[in-house]
Amino acid sequence: MEIKKITVLGAGQMGNGIAHVCAQAGYEVKMRDIEQRFLDRGFETIKKNLGRAVKKGKMSQEEADTIVGRITGVLDLKDAVKDADLVIEAIPEVVKLKLDTWKEVDEAAPDHAILASNTSSISITQMAAVTKRPEQFIGMHFFNPVPVMGLVEIIKGAATADSTVDVIKTVSEKVGKKTVIVNEAPGFAVNRVLIPAINEAILAIQEGVATVEDMDLAIKLGLNWPMGPLTLADFVGLDTLLYIADYFVDEFKDSKYRAPALLRKMVRAGWLGRKTGKGFYDYSGEKPVPLRF
Ligand code: 3HC
């Protein structure tokens, strides 16, 4: 089966990145969100990120415009999916919202369409089960920033057909990503390792083992990570990290995944990282300033 038309649900951090790489690979893309201002913001980010490549002489402005021109912004869900070959969902990580959306998508999308979720932890099998096509349902987990990161984790639910895996592998490679195939388990492969690592770094800060900037420097230089774990936490979003940690505790029934009290306190304070201007660093000035705990 050849994929030509891709619909991306959600124009946020992940959704606009996915729409960007799909359009850059030549697919005809619809990007759907629930309000025009979210679509506008998504398009702005795509243009800004393509602008980086133009500035560096890696792409002409004309090519960037052609890529943006392949993306249509849509508000109505039925309109968005009615002629899609592949629907990639990147909406908020709220189980009920995902299940309700998938029921609606399943009704409106063509029978042949493959349904893929970019969830970072929620069960693919649970989402697939609310549709009439669980064998055409799959996890397609991208990483932030999508245009830069080289991986797509492909997650097989209980009923996912091998032919669906093959199509998604081909699409992922066409958008320039390497793939790994993972059997469903909470957090798949990457977040299974990332979440405990970030939790441990936050616990160490909470215990006064090191300052925020020293912990980041230690891991950056000591382990050659591109970003320290607290910079990365702010980058991913502290609310997202807390959500995943709580989900792990529920799913694994194992307290070893529990979120540090400091993380929960910061989320309650609305310090969600870069997106709110404050997390482990304060982003209001020219340079990020680490907080003291
Ligand atoms: N969009 C597009 N391109 C971007 C970009 C963005 N948002 N941010 C950076 N870039 C490009 C730059 O233009 C540059 O391109 P070039 O190599 O062609 O010149 C390249 O990326 C490197 O950028 P910079 O030189 O500006 O900055 P860095 O070298 O510091 O790299 C980074 C920035 C790529 C974000 C790097 O710090 C990094 O890889 N950080 C770790 C990110 C990570 O771990 N992501 C995974 C998060 S977990 C996740 O997403 C899963 C979820 O389920 C929780």
Short mmCIF file of N, CA and C and ligand atoms in Angstrom, two decimals, residues 13-14 20 45 48-50 52-53 56 58 93 118-121 141-149 153 188 190-191 194-195 198 220 225-227 231-232 235-236 240-241 244 274, ligand 1:
data_model
loop_
_atom_site.label_atom_id
_atom_site.label_comp_id
_atom_site.label_asym_id
_atom_site.label_seq_id
_atom_site.Cartn_x
_atom_site.Cartn_y
_atom_site.Cartn_z
N GLN A 13 3.86 21.13 19.61
CA GLN A 13 5.30 20.85 19.51
C GLN A 13 5.61 19.64 18.63
N MET A 14 4.92 18.53 18.86
CA MET A 14 5.20 17.32 18.09
C MET A 14 4.45 17.34 16.75
N HIS A 20 5.80 18.92 9.35
CA HIS A 20 6.97 19.49 8.66
C HIS A 20 7.76 18.39 7.93
N THR A 45 5.89 27.95 13.56
CA THR A 45 7.05 27.15 13.98
C THR A 45 7.67 26.43 12.79
N LYS A 48 9.59 28.92 10.84
CA LYS A 48 10.82 29.30 11.56
C LYS A 48 11.88 28.21 11.43
N ASN A 49 11.48 26.96 11.58
CA ASN A 49 12.45 25.86 11.52
C ASN A 49 12.98 25.65 10.12
N LEU A 50 12.12 25.84 9.09
CA LEU A 50 12.61 25.75 7.72
C LEU A 50 13.56 26.93 7.44
N ARG A 52 15.73 28.16 9.39
CA ARG A 52 17.09 27.84 9.84
C ARG A 52 17.90 27.25 8.70
N ALA A 53 17.25 26.31 7.96
CA ALA A 53 17.94 25.64 6.85
C ALA A 53 18.20 26.63 5.72
N LYS A 56 21.14 28.84 6.55
CA LYS A 56 22.43 28.14 6.45
C LYS A 56 22.75 27.72 5.01
N LYS A 58 21.16 25.61 3.21
CA LYS A 58 20.91 24.19 2.95
C LYS A 58 19.66 23.99 2.11
N GLU A 93 -1.77 14.12 25.88
CA GLU A 93 -1.71 12.77 26.46
C GLU A 93 -2.80 12.57 27.52
N ASN A 118 1.24 9.05 18.11
CA ASN A 118 2.57 9.49 18.56
C ASN A 118 2.63 9.53 20.09
N THR A 119 1.74 8.82 20.76
CA THR A 119 1.75 8.84 22.23
C THR A 119 3.13 8.49 22.77
N SER A 120 3.48 9.09 23.92
CA SER A 120 4.78 8.76 24.52
C SER A 120 4.65 7.63 25.53
N SER A 121 3.45 7.21 25.85
CA SER A 121 3.34 6.12 26.83
C SER A 121 2.03 5.32 26.79
N HIS A 141 6.28 6.76 17.33
CA HIS A 141 6.76 7.70 18.35
C HIS A 141 7.96 8.49 17.83
N PHE A 142 7.72 9.78 17.59
CA PHE A 142 8.77 10.71 17.14
C PHE A 142 9.40 11.37 18.37
N PHE A 143 10.52 12.06 18.15
CA PHE A 143 11.23 12.71 19.26
C PHE A 143 11.43 14.19 18.94
N ASN A 144 11.49 14.97 19.98
CA ASN A 144 11.54 16.42 19.89
C ASN A 144 12.98 16.94 19.92
N PRO A 145 13.42 17.81 19.02
CA PRO A 145 12.69 18.39 17.90
C PRO A 145 12.62 17.43 16.70
N VAL A 146 11.41 17.22 16.22
CA VAL A 146 11.18 16.20 15.19
C VAL A 146 12.06 16.38 13.95
N PRO A 147 12.26 17.63 13.45
CA PRO A 147 13.06 17.74 12.24
C PRO A 147 14.53 17.30 12.44
N VAL A 148 14.99 17.28 13.69
CA VAL A 148 16.41 16.98 13.96
C VAL A 148 16.63 15.54 14.41
N MET A 149 15.74 15.01 15.21
CA MET A 149 15.98 13.71 15.85
C MET A 149 15.81 12.57 14.84
N GLU A 153 10.23 5.34 16.95
CA GLU A 153 9.96 4.05 17.59
C GLU A 153 8.63 3.57 17.03
N PHE A 188 7.48 2.17 26.08
CA PHE A 188 8.17 1.56 24.94
C PHE A 188 9.65 1.30 25.29
N VAL A 190 12.47 3.94 24.63
CA VAL A 190 13.24 5.14 24.98
C VAL A 190 12.77 5.73 26.31
N ASN A 191 11.47 5.96 26.46
CA ASN A 191 10.99 6.59 27.70
C ASN A 191 11.12 5.67 28.92
N LEU A 194 14.55 6.85 29.71
CA LEU A 194 14.68 8.31 29.93
C LEU A 194 14.00 8.77 31.23
N ILE A 195 12.79 8.29 31.49
CA ILE A 195 12.03 8.81 32.63
C ILE A 195 12.72 8.49 33.97
N ILE A 198 15.79 10.86 34.27
CA ILE A 198 15.47 12.25 34.63
C ILE A 198 14.96 12.31 36.07
N LYS A 220 26.26 16.05 30.82
CA LYS A 220 26.59 16.48 29.46
C LYS A 220 28.03 16.06 29.10
N TRP A 225 25.92 13.50 26.69
CA TRP A 225 24.55 13.80 26.26
C TRP A 225 24.57 15.20 25.63
N PRO A 226 23.75 15.46 24.59
CA PRO A 226 23.74 16.81 24.01
C PRO A 226 23.21 17.87 24.98
N MET A 227 22.34 17.45 25.89
CA MET A 227 21.79 18.36 26.90
C MET A 227 21.86 17.64 28.23
N THR A 231 18.07 20.39 31.76
CA THR A 231 17.78 21.16 30.54
C THR A 231 16.82 20.36 29.66
N LEU A 232 17.06 19.06 29.58
CA LEU A 232 16.19 18.20 28.77
C LEU A 232 14.79 18.12 29.37
N PHE A 235 13.00 21.08 28.42
CA PHE A 235 12.76 21.04 26.97
C PHE A 235 11.54 20.16 26.66
N VAL A 236 11.46 19.01 27.32
CA VAL A 236 10.33 18.09 27.08
C VAL A 236 9.05 18.65 27.71
N THR A 240 4.63 16.89 31.16
CA THR A 240 4.70 15.64 30.39
C THR A 240 5.47 14.58 31.18
N LEU A 241 6.59 14.98 31.77
CA LEU A 241 7.40 14.02 32.53
C LEU A 241 6.63 13.48 33.73
N ILE A 244 3.99 11.02 32.59
CA ILE A 244 4.52 9.70 32.22
C ILE A 244 4.93 8.91 33.47
N ARG A 274 10.55 25.21 29.48
CA ARG A 274 10.70 26.29 28.48
C ARG A 274 9.38 26.90 28.04
N1 3HC B 1 13.72 22.43 14.60
C1 3HC B 1 14.48 22.23 13.54
N2 3HC B 1 15.82 22.23 13.56
C2 3HC B 1 16.40 22.48 14.74
C3 3HC B 1 15.67 22.72 15.92
C4 3HC B 1 14.25 22.69 15.81
N3 3HC B 1 13.45 22.90 16.86
N4 3HC B 1 16.53 22.91 16.94
C5 3HC B 1 17.76 22.80 16.42
N5 3HC B 1 17.70 22.54 15.11
C6 3HC B 1 18.80 22.25 14.19
C7 3HC B 1 19.72 23.43 14.01
O1 3HC B 1 19.30 24.23 12.93
C8 3HC B 1 21.04 22.72 13.69
O2 3HC B 1 21.01 22.28 12.32
P1 3HC B 1 22.36 22.01 11.47
O3 3HC B 1 23.07 20.86 12.13
O4 3HC B 1 21.82 21.64 10.12
O5 3HC B 1 23.14 23.25 11.50
C9 3HC B 1 21.00 21.47 14.56
O6 3HC B 1 19.62 21.24 14.82
C10 3HC B 1 21.74 21.65 15.86
O7 3HC B 1 21.18 22.77 16.54
P2 3HC B 1 22.00 23.87 17.32
O8 3HC B 1 23.40 23.95 16.80
O9 3HC B 1 21.20 25.13 17.36
O10 3HC B 1 21.95 23.38 18.81
P3 3HC B 1 22.49 22.08 19.46
O11 3HC B 1 23.69 21.55 18.76
O12 3HC B 1 22.56 22.42 20.90
O13 3HC B 1 21.31 21.04 19.23
C11 3HC B 1 19.38 19.91 19.90
C12 3HC B 1 20.03 21.28 19.69
C13 3HC B 1 19.28 19.19 18.57
C14 3HC B 1 18.00 20.17 20.45
C15 3HC B 1 20.28 19.08 20.88
O14 3HC B 1 20.54 19.81 22.05
C16 3HC B 1 19.67 17.75 21.27
O15 3HC B 1 19.72 16.79 20.51
N6 3HC B 1 19.11 17.67 22.50
C17 3HC B 1 18.49 16.46 23.02
C18 3HC B 1 17.08 16.36 22.49
C19 3HC B 1 16.40 15.11 22.97
O16 3HC B 1 16.89 14.32 23.75
N7 3HC B 1 15.15 14.92 22.48
C20 3HC B 1 14.34 13.81 22.90
C21 3HC B 1 13.41 14.26 23.96
S1 3HC B 1 12.40 12.93 24.54
C22 3HC B 1 11.12 12.88 23.50
O17 3HC B 1 10.95 13.68 22.62
C23 3HC B 1 10.14 11.76 23.75
C24 3HC B 1 8.91 12.20 24.45
O18 3HC B 1 8.00 11.12 24.41
C25 3HC B 1 9.13 12.59 25.90
#
